[in-house]
Short mmCIF file of C-alpha atoms in Angstrom, two decimals:
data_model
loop_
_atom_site.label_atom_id
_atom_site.label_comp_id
_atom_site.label_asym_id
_atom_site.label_seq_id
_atom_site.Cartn_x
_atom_site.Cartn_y
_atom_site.Cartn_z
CA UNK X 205 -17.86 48.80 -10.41
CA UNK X 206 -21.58 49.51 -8.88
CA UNK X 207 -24.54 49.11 -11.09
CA UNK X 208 -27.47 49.15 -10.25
CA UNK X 209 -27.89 46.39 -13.80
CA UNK X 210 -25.01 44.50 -11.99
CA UNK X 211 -26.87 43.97 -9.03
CA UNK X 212 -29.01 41.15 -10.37
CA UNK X 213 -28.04 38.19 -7.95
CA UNK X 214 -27.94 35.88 -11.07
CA UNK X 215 -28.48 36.19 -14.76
CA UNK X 216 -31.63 33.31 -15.29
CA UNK X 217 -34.67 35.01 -16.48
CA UNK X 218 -38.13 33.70 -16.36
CA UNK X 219 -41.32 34.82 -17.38
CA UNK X 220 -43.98 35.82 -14.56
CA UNK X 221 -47.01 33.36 -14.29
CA UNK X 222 -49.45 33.59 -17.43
CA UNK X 223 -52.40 32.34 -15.21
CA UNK X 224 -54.24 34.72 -12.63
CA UNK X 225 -52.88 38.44 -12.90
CA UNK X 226 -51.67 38.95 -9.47
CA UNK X 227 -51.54 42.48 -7.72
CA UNK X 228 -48.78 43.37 -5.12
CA UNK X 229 -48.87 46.77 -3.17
CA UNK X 230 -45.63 47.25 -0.70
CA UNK X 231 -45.69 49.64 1.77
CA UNK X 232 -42.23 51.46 2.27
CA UNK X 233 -40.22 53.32 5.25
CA UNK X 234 -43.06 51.69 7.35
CA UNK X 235 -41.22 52.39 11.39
CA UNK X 236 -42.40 53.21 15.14
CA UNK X 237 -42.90 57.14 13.62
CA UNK X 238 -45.22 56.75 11.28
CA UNK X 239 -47.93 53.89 12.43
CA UNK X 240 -50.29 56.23 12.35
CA UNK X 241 -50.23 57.04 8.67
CA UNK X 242 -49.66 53.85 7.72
CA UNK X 243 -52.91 52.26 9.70
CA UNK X 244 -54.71 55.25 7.69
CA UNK X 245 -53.55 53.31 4.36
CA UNK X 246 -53.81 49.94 5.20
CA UNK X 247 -57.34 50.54 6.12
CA UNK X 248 -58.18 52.41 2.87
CA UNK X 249 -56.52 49.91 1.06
CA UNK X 250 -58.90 47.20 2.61
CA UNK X 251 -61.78 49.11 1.79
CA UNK X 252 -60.10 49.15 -1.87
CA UNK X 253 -60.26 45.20 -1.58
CA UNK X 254 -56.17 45.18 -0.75
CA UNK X 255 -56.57 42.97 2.18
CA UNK X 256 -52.69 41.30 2.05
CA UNK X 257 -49.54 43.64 1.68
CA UNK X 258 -45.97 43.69 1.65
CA UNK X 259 -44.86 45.71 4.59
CA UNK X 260 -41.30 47.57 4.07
CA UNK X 261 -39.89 47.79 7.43
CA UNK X 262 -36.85 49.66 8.38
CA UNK X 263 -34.93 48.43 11.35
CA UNK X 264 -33.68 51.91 12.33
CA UNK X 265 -35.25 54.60 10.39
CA UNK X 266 -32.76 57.20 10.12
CA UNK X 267 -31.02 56.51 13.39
CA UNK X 268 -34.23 57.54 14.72
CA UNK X 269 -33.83 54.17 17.44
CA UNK X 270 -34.38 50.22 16.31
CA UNK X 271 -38.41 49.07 16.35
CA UNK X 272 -38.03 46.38 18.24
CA UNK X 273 -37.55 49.21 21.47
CA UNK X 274 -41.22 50.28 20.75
CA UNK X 275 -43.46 47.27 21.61
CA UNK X 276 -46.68 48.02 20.49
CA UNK X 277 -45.18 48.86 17.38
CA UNK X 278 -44.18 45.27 17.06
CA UNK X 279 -47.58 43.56 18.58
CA UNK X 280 -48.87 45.80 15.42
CA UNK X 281 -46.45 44.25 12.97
CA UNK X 282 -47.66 40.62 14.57
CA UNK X 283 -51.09 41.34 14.23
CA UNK X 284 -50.52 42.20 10.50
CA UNK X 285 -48.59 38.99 9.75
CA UNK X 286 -51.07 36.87 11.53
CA UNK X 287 -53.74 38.42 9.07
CA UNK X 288 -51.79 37.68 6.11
CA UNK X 289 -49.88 40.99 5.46
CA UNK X 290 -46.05 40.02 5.09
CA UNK X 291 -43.10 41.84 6.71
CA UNK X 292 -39.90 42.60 4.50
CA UNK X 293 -36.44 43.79 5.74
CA UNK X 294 -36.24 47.34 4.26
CA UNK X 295 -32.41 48.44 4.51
CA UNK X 296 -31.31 48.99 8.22
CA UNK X 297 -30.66 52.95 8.64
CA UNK X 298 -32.53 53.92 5.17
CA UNK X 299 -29.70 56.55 4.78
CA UNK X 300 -27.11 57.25 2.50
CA UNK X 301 -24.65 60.18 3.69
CA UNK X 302 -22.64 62.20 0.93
CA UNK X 303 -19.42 60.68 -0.10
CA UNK X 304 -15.86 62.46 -0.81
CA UNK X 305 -14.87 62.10 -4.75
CA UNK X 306 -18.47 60.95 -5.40
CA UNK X 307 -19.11 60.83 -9.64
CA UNK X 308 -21.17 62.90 -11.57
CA UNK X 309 -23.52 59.74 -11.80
CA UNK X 310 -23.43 58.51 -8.09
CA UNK X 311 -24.49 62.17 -7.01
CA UNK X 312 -27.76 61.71 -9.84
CA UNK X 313 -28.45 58.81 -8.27
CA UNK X 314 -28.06 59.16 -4.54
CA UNK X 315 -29.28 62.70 -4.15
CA UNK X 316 -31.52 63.42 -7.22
CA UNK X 317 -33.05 60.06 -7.49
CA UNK X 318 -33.50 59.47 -4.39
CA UNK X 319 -32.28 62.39 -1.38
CA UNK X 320 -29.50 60.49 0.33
CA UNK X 321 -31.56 57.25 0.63
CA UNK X 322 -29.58 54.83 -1.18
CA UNK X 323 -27.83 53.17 1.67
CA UNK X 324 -27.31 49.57 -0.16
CA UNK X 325 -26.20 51.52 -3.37
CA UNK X 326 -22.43 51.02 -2.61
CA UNK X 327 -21.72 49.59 0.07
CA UNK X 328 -19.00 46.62 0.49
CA UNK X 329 -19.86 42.98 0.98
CA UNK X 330 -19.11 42.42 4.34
CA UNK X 331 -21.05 45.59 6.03
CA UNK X 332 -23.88 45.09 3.50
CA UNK X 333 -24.23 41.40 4.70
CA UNK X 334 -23.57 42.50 8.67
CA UNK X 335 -26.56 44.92 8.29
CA UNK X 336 -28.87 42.35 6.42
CA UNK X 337 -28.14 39.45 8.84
CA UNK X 338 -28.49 41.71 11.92
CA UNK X 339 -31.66 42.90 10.48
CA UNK X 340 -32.88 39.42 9.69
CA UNK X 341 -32.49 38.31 13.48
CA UNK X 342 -34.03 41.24 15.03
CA UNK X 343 -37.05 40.79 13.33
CA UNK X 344 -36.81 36.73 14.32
CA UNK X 345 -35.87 37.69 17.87
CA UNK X 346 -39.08 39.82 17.79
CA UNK X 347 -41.17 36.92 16.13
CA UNK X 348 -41.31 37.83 13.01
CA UNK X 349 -40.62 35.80 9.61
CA UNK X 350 -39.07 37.93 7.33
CA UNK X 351 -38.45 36.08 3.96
CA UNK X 352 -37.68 39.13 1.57
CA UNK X 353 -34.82 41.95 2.00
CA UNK X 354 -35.59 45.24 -0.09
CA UNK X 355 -32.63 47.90 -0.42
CA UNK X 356 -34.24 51.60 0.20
CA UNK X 357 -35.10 53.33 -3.38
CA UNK X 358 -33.97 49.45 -4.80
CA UNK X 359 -30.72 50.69 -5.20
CA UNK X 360 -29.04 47.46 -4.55
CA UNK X 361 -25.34 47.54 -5.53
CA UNK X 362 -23.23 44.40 -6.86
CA UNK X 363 -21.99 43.90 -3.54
CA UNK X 364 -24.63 44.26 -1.82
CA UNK X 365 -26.50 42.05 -4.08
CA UNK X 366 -24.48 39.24 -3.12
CA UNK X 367 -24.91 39.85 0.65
CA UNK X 368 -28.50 39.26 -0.28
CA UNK X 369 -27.65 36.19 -1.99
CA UNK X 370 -25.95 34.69 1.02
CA UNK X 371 -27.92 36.11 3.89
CA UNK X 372 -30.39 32.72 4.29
CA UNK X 373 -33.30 34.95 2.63
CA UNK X 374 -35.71 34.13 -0.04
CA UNK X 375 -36.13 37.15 -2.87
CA UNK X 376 -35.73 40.87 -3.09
CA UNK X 377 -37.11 43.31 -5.88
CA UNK X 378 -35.84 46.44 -7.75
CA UNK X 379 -37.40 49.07 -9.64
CA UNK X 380 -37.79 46.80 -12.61
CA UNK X 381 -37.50 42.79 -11.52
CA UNK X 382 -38.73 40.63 -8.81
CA UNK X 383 -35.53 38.41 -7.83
CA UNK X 384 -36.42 34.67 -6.13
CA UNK X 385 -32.68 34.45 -4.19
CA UNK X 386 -33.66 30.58 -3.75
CA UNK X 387 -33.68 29.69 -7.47
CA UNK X 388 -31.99 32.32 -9.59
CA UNK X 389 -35.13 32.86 -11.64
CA UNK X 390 -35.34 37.34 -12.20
CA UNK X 391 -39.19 38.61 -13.13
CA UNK X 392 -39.63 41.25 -15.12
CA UNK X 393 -42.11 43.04 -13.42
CA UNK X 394 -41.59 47.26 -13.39
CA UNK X 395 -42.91 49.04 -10.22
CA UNK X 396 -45.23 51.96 -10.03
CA UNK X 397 -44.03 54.47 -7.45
CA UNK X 398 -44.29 58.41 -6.67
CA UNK X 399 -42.46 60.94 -6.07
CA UNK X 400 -43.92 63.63 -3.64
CA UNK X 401 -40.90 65.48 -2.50
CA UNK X 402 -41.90 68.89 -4.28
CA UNK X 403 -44.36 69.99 -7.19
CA UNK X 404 -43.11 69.14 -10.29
CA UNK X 405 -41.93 65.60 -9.03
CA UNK X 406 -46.03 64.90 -7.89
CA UNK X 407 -47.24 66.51 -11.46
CA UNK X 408 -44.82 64.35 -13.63
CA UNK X 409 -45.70 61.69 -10.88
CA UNK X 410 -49.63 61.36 -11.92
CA UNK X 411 -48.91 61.27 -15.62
CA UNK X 412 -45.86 58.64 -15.44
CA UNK X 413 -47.82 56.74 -13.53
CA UNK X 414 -51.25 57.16 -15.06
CA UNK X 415 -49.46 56.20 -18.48
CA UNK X 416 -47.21 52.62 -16.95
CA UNK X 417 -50.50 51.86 -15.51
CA UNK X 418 -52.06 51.82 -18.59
CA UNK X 419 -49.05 50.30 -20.54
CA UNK X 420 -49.24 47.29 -17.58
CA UNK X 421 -52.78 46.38 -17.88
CA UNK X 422 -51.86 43.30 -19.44
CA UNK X 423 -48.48 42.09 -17.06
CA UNK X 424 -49.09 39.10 -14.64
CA UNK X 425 -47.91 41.10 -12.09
CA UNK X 426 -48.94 44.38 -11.05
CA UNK X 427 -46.70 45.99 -8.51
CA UNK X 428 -47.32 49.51 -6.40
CA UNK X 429 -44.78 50.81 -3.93
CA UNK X 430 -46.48 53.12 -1.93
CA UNK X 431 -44.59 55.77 0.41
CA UNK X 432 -46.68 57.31 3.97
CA UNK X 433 -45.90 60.47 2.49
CA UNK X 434 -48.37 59.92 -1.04
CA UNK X 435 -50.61 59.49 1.61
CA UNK X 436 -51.00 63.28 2.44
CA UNK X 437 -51.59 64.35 -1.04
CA UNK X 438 -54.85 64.35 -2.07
CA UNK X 439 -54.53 63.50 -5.72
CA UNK X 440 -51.75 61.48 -5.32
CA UNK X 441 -53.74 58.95 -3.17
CA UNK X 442 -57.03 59.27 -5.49
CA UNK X 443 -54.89 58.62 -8.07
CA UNK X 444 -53.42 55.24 -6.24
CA UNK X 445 -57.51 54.52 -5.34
CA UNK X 446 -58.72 54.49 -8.90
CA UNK X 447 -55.77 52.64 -10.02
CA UNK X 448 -56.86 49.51 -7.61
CA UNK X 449 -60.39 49.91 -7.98
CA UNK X 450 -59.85 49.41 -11.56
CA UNK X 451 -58.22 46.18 -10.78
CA UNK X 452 -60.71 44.85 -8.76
CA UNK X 453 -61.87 41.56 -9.96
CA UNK X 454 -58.92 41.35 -12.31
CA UNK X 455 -55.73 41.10 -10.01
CA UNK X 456 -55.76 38.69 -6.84
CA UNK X 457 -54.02 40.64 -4.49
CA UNK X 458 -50.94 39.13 -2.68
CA UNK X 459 -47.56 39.56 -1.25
CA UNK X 460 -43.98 39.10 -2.40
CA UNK X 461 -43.44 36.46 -0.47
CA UNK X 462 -46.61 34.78 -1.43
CA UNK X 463 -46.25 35.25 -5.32
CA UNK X 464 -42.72 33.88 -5.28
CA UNK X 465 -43.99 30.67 -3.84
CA UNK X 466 -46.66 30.51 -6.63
CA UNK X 467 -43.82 30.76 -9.22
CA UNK X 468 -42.16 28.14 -7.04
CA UNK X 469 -45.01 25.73 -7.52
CA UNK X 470 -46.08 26.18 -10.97
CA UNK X 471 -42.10 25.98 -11.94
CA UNK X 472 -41.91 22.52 -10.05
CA UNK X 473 -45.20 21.20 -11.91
CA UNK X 474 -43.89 22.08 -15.05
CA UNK X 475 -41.13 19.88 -15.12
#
């Protein structure tokens, strides 16, 4: 049976850090066609004093051709890692097509939720751990050190959440946890995100969002997952602004890959 629940790659819960509140912003869908939008935010987010993200890269967005065919592209993603911004497997096509016999509940989730985007959502073991592992050595054969694997929309199925498991990586994340593969330890840690696709999705957007902010101010970790498309709404991205520069001061900001290890260490000095 998928679940998204079910996908948790093992039961052990622990309880985020209680020292320094720690601030991660992910950029998503980041590929060869839309550098330029994402340049625009990682500059505005160093100007916001986000100098370190977590950079959600899709091997081959939407069949549109794999990154490692577009060099500069991945000069850019070296330059980034050299400066302390970490690179994440993000799916492999970032698609989901429509399904014969598909529930009531898989259509909510693959084309409401999220618009045919849910490619880890249900697929088998064996294709979900061919597309993770071919992923996982592009990126290497390009010279980059990929240490976290995100499923598109973090709809990670059961099967697919093994793959993870088993695919020599270090964590992955969902709407609502941060998963460290390594040791079986699951964060609670809930994500703010948008949704820009139409009107009433960026309205209810501001006030969700506005409101988990709010009810977060107090979690050790603080995690935005930002979209290039948030970018080109105006009050979406002032929104996403005031939200960090309220943090500054109060959050160290850091990536996935960066925070896990933290855990790592403080979990080793406690014993």
């Amino acid at each position: 049976m998928n679940s998204i629940a079910a996908a948790d790659c093992l039961p052990a819960m622990g309880l985020a850090s209680a020292g320094n509140k720690s601030l991660v912003v992910s950029i998503h869908d980041v590929a060869p066609s839309n550098r330029e939008v994402v340049e625009k935010m990682i500059s505005e987010l160093t100007r916001s004093g986000v100098r370190v993200t977590s950079l959600l890269v899709v091997p081959d967005y939407h069949h549109e051709g794999l990154f490692t065919q577009d060099r500069q592209f991945v000069s850019w993603l070296r330059e980034l890692e050299a400066q302390g911004h970490e690179i994440v497997i993000h799916g492999y096509f970032h698609e989901r097509p429509r399904r014969q016999g598909e529930t009531l509940r898989d259509k909510l989730i693959t084309q409401f939720y999220t618009q045919r985007e849910g490619e880890f959502y249900d697929l088998d073991y064996a294709e979900a751990l061919r597309r993770i592992t071919s992923a996982r050595e592009k990126f290497r054969e390009a010279g980059l050190n990929p240490r976290g694997f995100i499923a598109p929309a973090w709809l990670l199925g059961e099967e697919s959440g093994r793959a993870v498991c088993d695919a020599d990586l270090e964590y992955t994340t969902r709407l609502a946890t941060v998963c460290d593969v390594r040791t079986g330890r699951s964060f609670a840690s809930r994500s703010l995100v948008y949704s820009v696709r139409n009107g009433w999705r960026r309205a209810t957007s501001l006030v969700w969002n506005g409101l988990l902010a709010r009810c977060l101010a107090t979690s050790p970790l603080l995690r935005l997952g930002i979209h290039p498309p948030d970018y080109l709404y105006p009050r979406i991205w002032r929104q996403i602004n005031d939200a960090l520069n309220m943090t500054r001061g109060e959050r160290v900001p850091t990536t996935y890959r960066d925070w896990i290890a933290e855990q790592r260490f403080e979990s080793a000095g406690e014993v």
